[in-house]
Tab-separated table of C-alpha atoms in Angstrom:
chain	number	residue	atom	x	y	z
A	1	UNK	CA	-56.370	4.258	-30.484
A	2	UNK	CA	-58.029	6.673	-32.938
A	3	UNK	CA	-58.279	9.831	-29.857
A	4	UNK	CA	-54.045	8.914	-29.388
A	5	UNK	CA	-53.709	9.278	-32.991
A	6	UNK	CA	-55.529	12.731	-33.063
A	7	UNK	CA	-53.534	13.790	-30.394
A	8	UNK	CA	-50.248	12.346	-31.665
A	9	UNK	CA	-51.065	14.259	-35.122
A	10	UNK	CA	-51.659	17.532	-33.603
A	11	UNK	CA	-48.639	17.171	-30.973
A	12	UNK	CA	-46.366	16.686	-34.018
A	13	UNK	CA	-47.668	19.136	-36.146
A	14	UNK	CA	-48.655	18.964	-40.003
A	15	UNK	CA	-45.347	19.181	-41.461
A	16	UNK	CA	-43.788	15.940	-39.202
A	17	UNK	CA	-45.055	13.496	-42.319
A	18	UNK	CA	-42.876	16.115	-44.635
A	19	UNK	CA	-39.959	15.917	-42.275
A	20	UNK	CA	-39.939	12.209	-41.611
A	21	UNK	CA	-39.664	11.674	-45.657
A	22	UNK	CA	-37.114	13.572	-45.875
A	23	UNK	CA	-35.113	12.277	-43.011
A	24	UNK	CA	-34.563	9.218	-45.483
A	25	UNK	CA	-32.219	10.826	-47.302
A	26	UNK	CA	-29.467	8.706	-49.418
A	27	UNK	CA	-27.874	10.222	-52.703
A	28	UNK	CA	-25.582	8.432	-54.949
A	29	UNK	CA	-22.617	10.369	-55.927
A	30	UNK	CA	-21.356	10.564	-58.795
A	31	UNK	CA	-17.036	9.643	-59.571
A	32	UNK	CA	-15.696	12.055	-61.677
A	33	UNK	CA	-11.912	11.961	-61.976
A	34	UNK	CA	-11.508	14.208	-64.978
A	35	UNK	CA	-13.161	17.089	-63.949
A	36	UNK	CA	-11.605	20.362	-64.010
A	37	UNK	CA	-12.602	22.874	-60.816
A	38	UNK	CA	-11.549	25.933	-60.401
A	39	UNK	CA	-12.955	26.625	-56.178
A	40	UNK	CA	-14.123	30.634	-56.708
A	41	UNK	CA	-17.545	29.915	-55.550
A	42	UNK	CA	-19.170	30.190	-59.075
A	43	UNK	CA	-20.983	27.133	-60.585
A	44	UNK	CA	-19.854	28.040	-64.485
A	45	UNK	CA	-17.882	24.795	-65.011
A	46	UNK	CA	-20.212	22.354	-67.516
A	47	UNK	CA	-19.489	19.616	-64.898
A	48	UNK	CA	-22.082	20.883	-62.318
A	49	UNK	CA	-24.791	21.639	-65.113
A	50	UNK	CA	-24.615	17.937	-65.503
A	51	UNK	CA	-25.372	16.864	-61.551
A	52	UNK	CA	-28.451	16.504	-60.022
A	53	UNK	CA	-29.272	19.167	-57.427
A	54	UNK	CA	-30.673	18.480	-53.974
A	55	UNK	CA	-33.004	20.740	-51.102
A	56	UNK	CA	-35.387	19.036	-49.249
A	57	UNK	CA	-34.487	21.626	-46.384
A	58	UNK	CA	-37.111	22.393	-43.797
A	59	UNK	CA	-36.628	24.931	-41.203
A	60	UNK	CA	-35.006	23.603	-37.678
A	61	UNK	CA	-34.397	27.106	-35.674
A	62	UNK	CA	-37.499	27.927	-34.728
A	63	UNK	CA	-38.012	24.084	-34.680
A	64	UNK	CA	-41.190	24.747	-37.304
A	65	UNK	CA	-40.366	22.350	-40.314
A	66	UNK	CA	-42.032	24.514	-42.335
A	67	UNK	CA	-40.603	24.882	-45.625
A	68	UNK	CA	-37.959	27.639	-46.121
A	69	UNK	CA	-38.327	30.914	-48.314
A	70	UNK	CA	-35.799	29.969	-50.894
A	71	UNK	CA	-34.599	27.335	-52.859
A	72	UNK	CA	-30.961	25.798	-51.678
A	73	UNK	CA	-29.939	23.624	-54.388
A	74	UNK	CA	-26.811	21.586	-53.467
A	75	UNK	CA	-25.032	19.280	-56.643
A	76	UNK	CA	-22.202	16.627	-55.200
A	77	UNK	CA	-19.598	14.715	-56.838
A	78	UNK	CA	-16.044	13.141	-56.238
A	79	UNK	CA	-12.864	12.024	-56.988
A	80	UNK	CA	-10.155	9.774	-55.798
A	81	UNK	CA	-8.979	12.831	-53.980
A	82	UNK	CA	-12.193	14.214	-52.054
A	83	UNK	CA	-15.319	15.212	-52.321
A	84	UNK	CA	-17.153	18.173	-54.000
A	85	UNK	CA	-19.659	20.599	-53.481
A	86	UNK	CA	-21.702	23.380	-55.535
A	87	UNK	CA	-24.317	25.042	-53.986
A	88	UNK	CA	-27.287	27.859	-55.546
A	89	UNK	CA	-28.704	29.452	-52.630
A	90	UNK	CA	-31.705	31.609	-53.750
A	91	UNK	CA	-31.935	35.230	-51.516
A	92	UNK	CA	-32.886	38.811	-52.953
A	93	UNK	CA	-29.689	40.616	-52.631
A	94	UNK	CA	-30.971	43.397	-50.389
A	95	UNK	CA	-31.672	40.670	-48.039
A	96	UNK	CA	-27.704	39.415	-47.956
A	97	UNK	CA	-25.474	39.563	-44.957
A	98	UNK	CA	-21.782	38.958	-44.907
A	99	UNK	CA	-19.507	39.574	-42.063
A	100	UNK	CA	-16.156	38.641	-42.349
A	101	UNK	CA	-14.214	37.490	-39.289
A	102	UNK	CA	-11.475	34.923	-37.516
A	103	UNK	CA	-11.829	31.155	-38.387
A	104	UNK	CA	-14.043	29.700	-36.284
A	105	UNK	CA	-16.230	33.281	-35.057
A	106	UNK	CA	-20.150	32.271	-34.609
A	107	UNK	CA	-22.083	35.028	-34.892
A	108	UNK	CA	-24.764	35.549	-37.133
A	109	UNK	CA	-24.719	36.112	-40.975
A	110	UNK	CA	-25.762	33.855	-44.457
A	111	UNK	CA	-23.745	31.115	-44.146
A	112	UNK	CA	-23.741	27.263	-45.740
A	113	UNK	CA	-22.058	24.232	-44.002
A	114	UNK	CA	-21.668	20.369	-44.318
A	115	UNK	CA	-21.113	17.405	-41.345
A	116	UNK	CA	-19.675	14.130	-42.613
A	117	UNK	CA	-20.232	11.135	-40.617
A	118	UNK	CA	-17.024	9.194	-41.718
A	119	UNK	CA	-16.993	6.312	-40.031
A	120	UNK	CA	-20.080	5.730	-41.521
A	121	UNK	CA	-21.653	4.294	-38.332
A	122	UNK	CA	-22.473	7.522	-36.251
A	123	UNK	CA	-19.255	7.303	-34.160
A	124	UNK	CA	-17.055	10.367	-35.305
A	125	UNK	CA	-17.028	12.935	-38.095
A	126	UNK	CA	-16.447	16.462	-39.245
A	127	UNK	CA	-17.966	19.821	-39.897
A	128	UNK	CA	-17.376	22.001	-42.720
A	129	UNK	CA	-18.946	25.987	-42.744
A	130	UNK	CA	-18.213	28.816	-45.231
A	131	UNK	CA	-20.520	31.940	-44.954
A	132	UNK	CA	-21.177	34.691	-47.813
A	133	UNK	CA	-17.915	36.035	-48.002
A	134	UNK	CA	-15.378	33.446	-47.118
A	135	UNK	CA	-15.593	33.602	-43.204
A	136	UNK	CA	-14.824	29.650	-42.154
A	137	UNK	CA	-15.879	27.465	-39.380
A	138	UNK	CA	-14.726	23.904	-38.754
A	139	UNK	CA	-14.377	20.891	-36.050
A	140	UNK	CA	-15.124	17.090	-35.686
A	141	UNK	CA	-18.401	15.545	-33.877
A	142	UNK	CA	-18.738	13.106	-32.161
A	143	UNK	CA	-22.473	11.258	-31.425
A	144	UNK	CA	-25.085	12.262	-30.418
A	145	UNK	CA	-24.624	16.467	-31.132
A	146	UNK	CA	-20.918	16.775	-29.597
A	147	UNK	CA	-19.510	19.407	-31.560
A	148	UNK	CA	-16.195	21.627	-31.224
A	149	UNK	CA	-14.462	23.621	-33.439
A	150	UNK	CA	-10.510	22.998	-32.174
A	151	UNK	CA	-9.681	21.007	-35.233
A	152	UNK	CA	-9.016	23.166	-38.361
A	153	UNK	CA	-8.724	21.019	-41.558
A	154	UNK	CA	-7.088	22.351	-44.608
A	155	UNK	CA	-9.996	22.328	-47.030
A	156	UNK	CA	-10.938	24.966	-49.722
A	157	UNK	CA	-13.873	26.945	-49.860
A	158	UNK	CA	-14.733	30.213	-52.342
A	159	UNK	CA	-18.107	32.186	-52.385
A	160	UNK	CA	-19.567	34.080	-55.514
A	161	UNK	CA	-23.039	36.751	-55.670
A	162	UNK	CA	-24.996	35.688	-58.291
A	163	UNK	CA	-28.509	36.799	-59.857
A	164	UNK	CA	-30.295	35.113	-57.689
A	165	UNK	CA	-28.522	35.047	-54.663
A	166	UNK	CA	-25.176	33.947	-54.048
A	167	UNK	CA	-23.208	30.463	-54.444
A	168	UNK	CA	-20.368	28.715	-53.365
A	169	UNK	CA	-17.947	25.902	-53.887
A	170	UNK	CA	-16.165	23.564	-51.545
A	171	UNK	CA	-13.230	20.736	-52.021
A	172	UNK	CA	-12.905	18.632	-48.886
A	173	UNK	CA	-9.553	16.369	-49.373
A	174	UNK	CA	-10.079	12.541	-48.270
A	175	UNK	CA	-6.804	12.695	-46.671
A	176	UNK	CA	-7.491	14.990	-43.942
A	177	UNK	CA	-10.228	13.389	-42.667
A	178	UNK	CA	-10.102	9.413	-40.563
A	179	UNK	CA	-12.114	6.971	-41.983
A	180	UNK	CA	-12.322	2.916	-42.016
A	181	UNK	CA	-10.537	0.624	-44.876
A	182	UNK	CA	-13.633	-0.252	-46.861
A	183	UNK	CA	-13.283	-1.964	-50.041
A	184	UNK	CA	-16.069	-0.968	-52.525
A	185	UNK	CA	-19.401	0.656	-51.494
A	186	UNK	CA	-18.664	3.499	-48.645
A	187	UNK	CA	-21.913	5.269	-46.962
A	188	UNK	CA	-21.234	8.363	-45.282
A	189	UNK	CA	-23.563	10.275	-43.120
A	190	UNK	CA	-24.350	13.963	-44.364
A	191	UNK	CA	-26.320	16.862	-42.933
A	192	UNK	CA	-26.346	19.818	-44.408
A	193	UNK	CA	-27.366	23.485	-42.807
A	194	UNK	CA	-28.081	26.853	-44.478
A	195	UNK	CA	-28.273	30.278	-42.290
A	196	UNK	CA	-30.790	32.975	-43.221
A	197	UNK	CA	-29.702	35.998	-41.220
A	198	UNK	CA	-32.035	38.965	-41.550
A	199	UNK	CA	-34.833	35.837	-40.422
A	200	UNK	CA	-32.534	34.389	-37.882
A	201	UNK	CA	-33.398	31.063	-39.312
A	202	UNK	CA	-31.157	27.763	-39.682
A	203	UNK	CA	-32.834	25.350	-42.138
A	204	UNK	CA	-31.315	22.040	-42.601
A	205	UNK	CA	-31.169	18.581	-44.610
A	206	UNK	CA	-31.818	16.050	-43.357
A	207	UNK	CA	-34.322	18.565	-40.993
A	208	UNK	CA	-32.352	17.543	-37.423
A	209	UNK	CA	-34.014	20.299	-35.012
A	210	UNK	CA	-31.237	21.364	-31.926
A	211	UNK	CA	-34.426	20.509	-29.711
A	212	UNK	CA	-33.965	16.538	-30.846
A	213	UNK	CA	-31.877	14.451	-29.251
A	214	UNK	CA	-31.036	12.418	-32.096
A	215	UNK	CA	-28.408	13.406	-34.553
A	216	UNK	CA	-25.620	11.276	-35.669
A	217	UNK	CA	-27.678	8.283	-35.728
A	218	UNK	CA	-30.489	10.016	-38.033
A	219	UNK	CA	-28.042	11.437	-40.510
A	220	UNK	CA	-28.703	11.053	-44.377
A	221	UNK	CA	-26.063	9.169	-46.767
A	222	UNK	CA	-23.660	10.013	-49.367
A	223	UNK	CA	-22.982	6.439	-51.332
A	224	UNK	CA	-19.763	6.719	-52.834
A	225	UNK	CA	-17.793	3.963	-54.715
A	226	UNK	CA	-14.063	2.757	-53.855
A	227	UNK	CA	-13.239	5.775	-51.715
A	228	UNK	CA	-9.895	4.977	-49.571
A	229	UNK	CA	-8.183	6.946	-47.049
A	230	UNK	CA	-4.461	6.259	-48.087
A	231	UNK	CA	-1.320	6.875	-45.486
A	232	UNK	CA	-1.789	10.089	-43.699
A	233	UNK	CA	1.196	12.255	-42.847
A	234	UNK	CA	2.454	15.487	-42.876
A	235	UNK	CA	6.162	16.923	-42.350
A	236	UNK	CA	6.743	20.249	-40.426
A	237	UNK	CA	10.594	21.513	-40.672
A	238	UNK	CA	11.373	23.797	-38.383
A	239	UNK	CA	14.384	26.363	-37.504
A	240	UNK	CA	15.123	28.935	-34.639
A	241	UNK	CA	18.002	31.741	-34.234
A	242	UNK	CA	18.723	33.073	-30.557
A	243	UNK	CA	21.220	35.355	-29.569
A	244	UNK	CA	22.146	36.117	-26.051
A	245	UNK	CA	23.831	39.692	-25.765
A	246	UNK	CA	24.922	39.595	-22.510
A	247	UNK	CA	26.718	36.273	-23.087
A	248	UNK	CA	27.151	37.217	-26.706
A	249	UNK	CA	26.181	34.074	-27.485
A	250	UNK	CA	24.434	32.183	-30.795
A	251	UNK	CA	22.081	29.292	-30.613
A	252	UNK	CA	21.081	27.756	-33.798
A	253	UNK	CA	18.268	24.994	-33.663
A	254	UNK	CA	16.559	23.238	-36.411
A	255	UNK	CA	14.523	19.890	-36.992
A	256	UNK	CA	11.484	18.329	-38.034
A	257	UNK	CA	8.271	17.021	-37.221
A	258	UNK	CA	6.612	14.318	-38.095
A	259	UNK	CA	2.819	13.455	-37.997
A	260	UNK	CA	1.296	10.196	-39.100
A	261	UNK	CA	-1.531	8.182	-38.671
């Protein structure tokens, strides 16, 4: 037993104890239906100096767990419209890259990004990923590490260089996103991911390396009070002109669209 320990312990490496604690992640997030947010990426409203900030990132790409270079402090709260975030991600500003490009783009550059487990139960959820600049990514998962990027959700995100680094903001709406009728406490899974570029290093929270097969079902949690989906739809009017000159002809179309679940 002892010689499988010893070779258990040197298999997983001195930083597994680190990463396992941290794998336990659950925050409770604080309601805050008065607040007043303007999303520009800079964390000068007094509600964030009043939130408890979270890191506990190790780094997953190399799968090392080591802990990362600089601090990524992350503050949460929400409303009875969505969830926020405010994040102070430490860099030297020589060491910055931004590189703007289409929605969606992966290529490599400082970026920040969130995945909600919504159903609460590892079964589907969403991805959320603004990079130094305003450059966005997005998509749903699915379990265990099914990811793709064809659903774009209309969330708002804003960067801002700071002092110490740079910093951003994001507002994801409740309404864009499926989730179960709950009444009272809602759990959410959470992992959150920070690129370093000029290191070509992803660190994450809870650390989830790409080499693991586990995922969805090792997520942290976000405990939230009384959050509720509501009705979901969305109208889309339409109208077309066609004229055809040989004919001399004039074709007028118009309706609407309507998408509910």
């Amino acid at each position: 037993i002892a010689l499988y320990a010893l070779v258990a312990l040197l298999t997983l490496g001195p930083n597994s104890a680190a990463a396992q604690d941290k794998q336990q992640l659950r925050i409770v997030v604080p309601r805050i239906d008065d607040a007043e947010i303007r999303i520009d990426g800079q964390l000068d409203e007094d509600v964030w100096a009043n939130i408890e900030a979270y890191d506990g990132m190790l780094v997953i790409d190399p799968d090392t767990l080591v802990d990362p270079v600089y601090a990524t402090r992350a503050k949460y709260f929400y409303t009875a419209r969505g969830l926020y975030m405010g994040v102070d991600l430490e860099q030297p500003k020589e060491t910055l890259v931004a590189r703007l490009s289409s929605r969606d783009s992966f290529i490599n550059r400082d970026e920040f990004g969130i995945t909600l487990d919504t159903s609460g139960e590892g079964l589907y959820g969403y991805w959320f990923s603004t990079a130094l600049g305003g450059a966005v990514k997005d998509g749903k998962v699915a379990p265990e590490r099914e990811f793709s990027s064809e659903w774009d959700g209309p969330w708002r995100r804003a960067t801002a260089l700071t002092e110490t680094g740079w910093s951003l903001e994001m507002f994801l709406p409740w309404s864009m996103m499926a989730m179960p009728d709950i009444e009272g406490q809602r759990e959410m899974g959470f992992w959150v991911n920070r690129k370093l570029a000029i290191a070509d290093e992803r660190w994450s929270s809870p650390p989830l390396p790409f080499t693991g097969s586990r995922f969805m079902s090792a997520l942290g949690e976000l405990v939230m009070e009384d959050v509720q989906p509501g009705p979901q739809f969305a109208l889309f009017p339409y109208a077309s002109y066609t004229y055809d000159d040989i004919a001399a002809d004039d074709e007028y179309r118009a309706g609407m669209e309507l998408f509910w679940r």
